[in-house]
Amino acid sequence: MASIRQDALTGRWVILASGRRGRPDEFADLRRRRPMAASTPEDCPFCPGNEAATPPEVLATGRGVGAPADSPGWRVRAFPNKYPALRPDSPDLGAGAGLLPEMAAVGGHEVVACGPRHEASLGDMAPELLAEVLTVVQRRVVALQRCHPTVRHVLVFGNHGPDAGATLVHPHLQIIAGPLVPTTVREKVECLARHRREHGTCLLCASLRQEEEDGARLVAANAHGVVWAPFASRYSHEMRLVPRRHAGSLAAAEPDELAALAALLGSCVARLEARVPHVSFNLVIHSAPLGEEAGFHWHLEILPRLSRQAGYEAGSGFAINSTPPETAAARLRSAAGTERNET
């Protein structure tokens, strides 16, 4: 049965059409999920021993006291992106005018290498290492907020697999600080503000309680966070990980929270990978625009790339999802081989 649902957090509408899973696809063999193209640690710019292949690091953990920067022995390593989308020294272009607005591409763009192991996954990392990754990301988010006076928002994201835009196998996250608030974030700011005006509560705090009580879309939970498949999921097997404590930004998370949320994140990626081997997915961490933290509730999203957008999605802005979130959540809860510490 098809239905049209609205995501209260973004205001966007989604068509749920499970019957479309059976439609014929003459190109299925060409799109069959495969691992990323083979590469070796010797060729990988993010592997230990190849530190000279990246710009000089800005933060690293794991080396002994006195060890030189940009040397092996690290556990997590952050450095500027060699091919940045935004940079603090971009030339001023003026304000633009009329029908041709334009601005300088100022900001910051960094990479965080998530551990030294070349073909690791967030789903098979030790929770302690994943917590260390989130801690390094948090520190770099705080630093990038100050990288240029025009920065208004900092987005953390990861691309895993070829269908999610990844170009390197080595697990890594990226951080972009820029002068514009992303459209999706602005939608969330407005929906959160409207809910607070109308109901006097945080929409995500209320959603967290409702999803945990209902259970139909619940995937996992621990003392510091809850994961569920959103009611109006745009992507098949999409997951939303929300901290229990209300805070506007990853920058405000406390160490015990990061450790618990890292355990949940790793568990949920493991569930997804057990259900769909070689799955491509994006990871996004949404924090408030700078100066708007009070009304926001930061959160993570896991966005699997199990199907491709076509003309209707591109032309309408509506998503079509062939897997109801209730079905996806049940599959993820029961995924085999994912027993690990989620506390």
XYZ file of C-alpha atoms in Angstrom:
343
model
C 0.000 0.000 0.000
C 1.356 3.422 -0.953
C 1.102 6.499 1.242
C 2.470 10.034 1.398
C 4.107 11.059 4.665
C 5.602 14.295 5.944
C 8.781 14.536 7.974
C 7.981 16.864 10.871
C 11.675 17.752 11.218
C 12.085 19.088 7.663
C 8.556 19.628 6.371
C 9.376 17.522 3.307
C 6.927 14.996 1.877
C 7.905 11.437 0.971
C 6.031 8.876 -1.122
C 6.213 5.389 0.394
C 5.564 2.900 -2.398
C 6.616 -0.611 -1.436
C 5.064 -2.031 -4.620
C 7.787 -0.398 -6.710
C 10.358 -2.902 -5.445
C 9.060 -5.458 -7.948
C 9.326 -3.315 -11.070
C 11.600 -4.634 -13.873
C 15.124 -3.225 -14.128
C 17.161 -3.976 -17.238
C 20.201 -2.267 -15.706
C 20.246 -4.193 -12.420
C 23.424 -6.102 -13.242
C 25.277 -2.873 -13.991
C 24.262 -1.432 -10.631
C 24.844 -4.498 -8.510
C 26.535 -3.507 -5.255
C 30.252 -4.215 -5.169
C 33.119 -3.316 -2.878
C 35.160 -0.233 -3.675
C 37.898 -0.770 -6.255
C 40.881 -2.583 -4.785
C 43.644 -0.435 -3.337
C 46.494 -1.053 -0.939
C 47.829 0.771 2.117
C 50.961 1.552 0.126
C 48.870 3.567 -2.365
C 46.533 5.195 0.172
C 47.266 8.812 1.194
C 45.398 8.288 4.479
C 47.366 5.229 5.667
C 50.218 5.402 8.211
C 53.539 5.970 6.493
C 51.995 8.150 3.778
C 51.482 11.282 5.862
C 53.473 13.362 3.352
C 50.711 12.747 0.792
C 48.325 15.003 2.739
C 48.625 18.605 3.909
C 50.239 18.961 7.368
C 48.003 17.615 10.126
C 46.119 19.924 12.471
C 45.381 17.284 15.124
C 46.322 13.666 15.780
C 45.918 11.208 18.643
C 47.817 8.097 19.647
C 51.467 8.989 19.217
C 53.825 8.894 22.157
C 55.146 12.020 23.828
C 57.760 13.708 21.669
C 56.807 11.911 18.450
C 57.001 14.241 15.452
C 53.884 15.463 13.688
C 52.965 13.865 10.375
C 54.570 10.567 11.316
C 53.115 7.048 11.790
C 51.776 5.830 15.119
C 48.556 7.840 15.181
C 45.058 6.502 15.885
C 42.981 9.398 14.510
C 44.405 12.133 12.283
C 42.896 15.412 11.014
C 44.301 17.563 8.219
C 43.104 20.092 5.609
C 41.501 18.610 2.518
C 44.021 18.612 -0.325
C 41.206 19.502 -2.738
C 39.029 21.860 -0.671
C 35.592 23.099 -1.638
C 36.061 26.125 0.638
C 39.229 27.720 1.984
C 39.915 30.635 4.351
C 42.092 32.483 1.819
C 39.666 32.443 -1.123
C 39.804 35.776 -2.990
C 37.020 38.283 -2.420
C 34.638 38.413 -5.393
C 32.440 41.237 -4.181
C 28.791 40.865 -3.299
C 27.371 40.154 -6.734
C 24.238 41.924 -7.875
C 20.812 41.546 -9.410
C 20.099 38.161 -10.936
C 23.726 37.010 -10.596
C 24.532 36.838 -6.872
C 27.989 35.525 -6.049
C 30.308 35.397 -3.063
C 33.784 34.176 -2.224
C 34.117 30.455 -1.402
C 35.565 31.164 2.027
C 35.576 28.725 4.916
C 37.368 25.544 5.835
C 37.428 21.945 4.611
C 39.160 19.197 6.595
C 39.470 15.418 6.609
C 39.526 13.135 9.654
C 41.099 9.731 9.010
C 39.136 7.297 11.192
C 41.873 4.985 12.394
C 44.974 3.532 10.753
C 43.327 0.403 9.283
C 42.921 0.748 5.515
C 39.690 -1.179 4.874
C 38.013 -0.712 8.240
C 34.353 0.201 8.569
C 32.628 2.303 11.185
C 30.647 -0.868 11.842
C 33.636 -2.990 12.845
C 35.676 -0.386 14.738
C 36.127 -0.721 18.476
C 33.691 1.638 20.231
C 36.659 3.281 21.967
C 38.239 4.195 18.633
C 34.972 5.493 17.236
C 34.542 7.645 20.357
C 38.034 9.005 19.752
C 37.034 9.818 16.169
C 33.979 11.777 17.342
C 36.102 13.608 19.911
C 38.610 14.683 17.249
C 35.742 15.749 14.983
C 34.240 17.760 17.828
C 37.531 19.579 18.454
C 37.935 20.398 14.779
C 34.335 21.632 14.531
C 35.058 24.096 17.333
C 38.247 25.234 15.595
C 36.610 25.595 12.181
C 33.839 27.746 13.610
C 36.584 30.356 14.003
C 38.450 29.774 10.724
C 36.881 32.818 9.034
C 34.635 35.650 10.278
C 31.933 34.781 7.735
C 31.435 31.153 8.851
C 27.799 30.503 9.759
C 27.607 26.714 9.803
C 29.833 23.633 10.116
C 28.723 20.342 8.561
C 30.276 16.941 9.308
C 29.721 14.180 6.776
C 31.092 10.892 5.539
C 30.847 9.110 2.197
C 31.170 5.325 2.312
C 31.116 3.368 -0.928
C 31.033 4.408 -4.586
C 27.289 5.115 -4.719
C 27.670 7.570 -1.817
C 30.399 9.596 -3.503
C 33.437 8.031 -1.828
C 36.675 8.179 -3.801
C 38.958 6.485 -1.252
C 38.514 3.216 0.643
C 40.192 4.327 3.881
C 37.441 5.318 6.361
C 37.305 9.059 6.870
C 34.949 11.913 7.656
C 34.955 15.434 6.268
C 34.140 18.779 7.866
C 33.115 21.859 5.890
C 32.676 25.276 7.507
C 31.029 27.837 5.263
C 29.290 31.209 5.028
C 25.872 29.756 4.164
C 23.400 27.707 6.187
C 22.525 24.548 4.196
C 18.924 24.375 3.007
C 18.238 21.167 4.942
C 19.555 22.698 8.162
C 17.475 25.852 7.652
C 14.368 23.710 7.132
C 15.080 21.916 10.394
C 15.683 25.172 12.277
C 12.308 26.487 11.097
C 10.395 23.277 11.879
C 11.945 23.040 15.343
C 11.093 26.688 16.034
C 7.501 26.284 14.821
C 6.975 23.188 16.990
C 8.325 25.007 20.036
C 6.020 27.977 19.410
C 2.976 25.740 19.008
C 3.698 23.099 21.660
C 6.305 24.574 23.993
C 8.652 21.605 23.573
C 11.542 20.463 21.391
C 10.294 18.451 18.428
C 13.203 15.986 18.551
C 12.943 15.517 22.317
C 9.253 14.693 21.833
C 9.966 12.461 18.823
C 12.597 10.548 20.761
C 10.129 9.732 23.531
C 7.366 8.832 21.077
C 9.553 6.556 18.941
C 10.904 4.770 22.003
C 7.416 4.237 23.421
C 5.896 3.153 20.098
C 8.784 0.881 19.126
C 7.679 0.233 15.539
C 10.508 2.266 14.021
C 13.011 1.875 16.865
C 16.404 0.415 15.897
C 18.565 0.746 19.026
C 18.967 2.809 22.188
C 21.215 3.317 25.186
C 21.492 5.708 28.117
C 22.534 8.650 25.940
C 20.838 8.195 22.577
C 18.050 6.651 20.534
C 18.118 5.497 16.899
C 15.035 5.092 14.749
C 13.965 4.919 11.120
C 12.228 8.266 10.487
C 8.464 8.133 9.890
C 8.952 9.793 6.482
C 12.311 8.265 5.545
C 13.654 9.594 2.253
C 16.067 6.671 1.911
C 15.494 2.948 2.329
C 16.850 1.885 5.755
C 17.574 5.488 6.749
C 18.385 5.966 10.446
C 18.301 9.021 12.723
C 20.478 8.966 15.863
C 19.385 11.555 18.433
C 21.096 12.328 21.765
C 18.754 12.202 24.749
C 20.184 15.413 26.202
C 19.021 18.518 24.385
C 21.952 20.459 22.947
C 22.296 22.527 19.810
C 25.621 21.307 18.491
C 28.106 18.467 18.466
C 30.447 21.035 20.008
C 28.366 20.893 23.213
C 28.443 17.091 23.614
C 30.110 15.720 26.743
C 32.714 12.916 26.745
C 30.396 10.255 28.179
C 27.766 11.171 25.594
C 30.233 10.881 22.724
C 31.337 7.455 23.951
C 27.752 6.185 24.152
C 26.731 7.719 20.837
C 29.818 6.225 19.189
C 28.749 2.785 20.413
C 25.274 3.308 18.951
C 26.654 4.601 15.665
C 28.986 1.643 15.236
C 26.236 -0.812 16.093
C 23.806 0.705 13.601
C 26.344 0.744 10.769
C 27.111 -2.899 11.586
C 23.387 -3.706 11.416
C 23.099 -2.003 8.031
C 26.180 -3.750 6.633
C 24.966 -7.118 7.904
C 21.639 -6.539 6.188
C 23.132 -5.137 2.947
C 26.753 -6.208 2.286
C 28.905 -3.614 0.484
C 26.256 -0.969 1.110
C 27.072 2.619 0.184
C 25.869 5.229 2.654
C 26.350 8.805 3.775
C 26.733 9.844 7.388
C 25.713 13.400 8.300
C 25.983 15.243 11.620
C 23.610 18.202 11.798
C 24.347 20.993 14.266
C 22.754 24.415 14.576
C 23.904 27.447 12.612
C 26.242 29.558 14.703
C 24.258 31.681 17.141
C 21.086 29.573 16.818
C 22.024 26.705 19.137
C 19.322 27.264 21.775
C 16.414 26.014 19.670
C 18.243 23.246 17.815
C 18.801 19.582 18.761
C 21.900 18.135 17.110
C 21.719 14.638 15.636
C 23.281 12.156 13.221
C 21.758 10.584 10.125
C 22.745 7.416 8.268
C 21.539 7.651 4.655
C 21.924 4.388 2.683
C 22.217 4.664 -1.094
C 20.226 1.601 -2.107
C 18.429 3.216 -5.046
C 18.999 6.110 -7.404
C 17.090 9.332 -7.821
C 15.293 9.606 -11.149
C 13.446 12.331 -13.017
C 10.467 12.602 -10.668
C 12.644 13.049 -7.587
C 14.910 15.546 -9.353
C 12.001 17.510 -10.792
C 9.675 17.510 -7.784
C 11.997 17.480 -4.800
C 9.905 14.618 -3.377
C 11.547 11.320 -2.500
C 10.079 7.913 -3.342
C 10.998 5.211 -0.844
C 10.080 1.592 -1.559
C 10.818 0.333 1.986
C 8.482 1.477 4.785
C 10.504 2.558 7.825
C 8.647 0.074 10.021
C 9.888 -2.741 7.769
C 13.412 -1.326 7.658
C 13.578 -0.947 11.442
C 12.445 -4.533 12.014
C 15.114 -5.783 9.625
C 17.812 -3.678 11.268
C 16.806 -4.764 14.775
C 17.097 -8.410 13.778
C 20.271 -8.100 11.668
C 22.530 -11.061 12.393
C 26.101 -10.735 13.581
C 25.717 -7.303 15.141
C 26.007 -8.201 18.799
C 28.203 -5.544 20.367
C 28.234 -3.150 23.269
C 25.697 -0.374 22.673
C 25.963 1.075 26.152
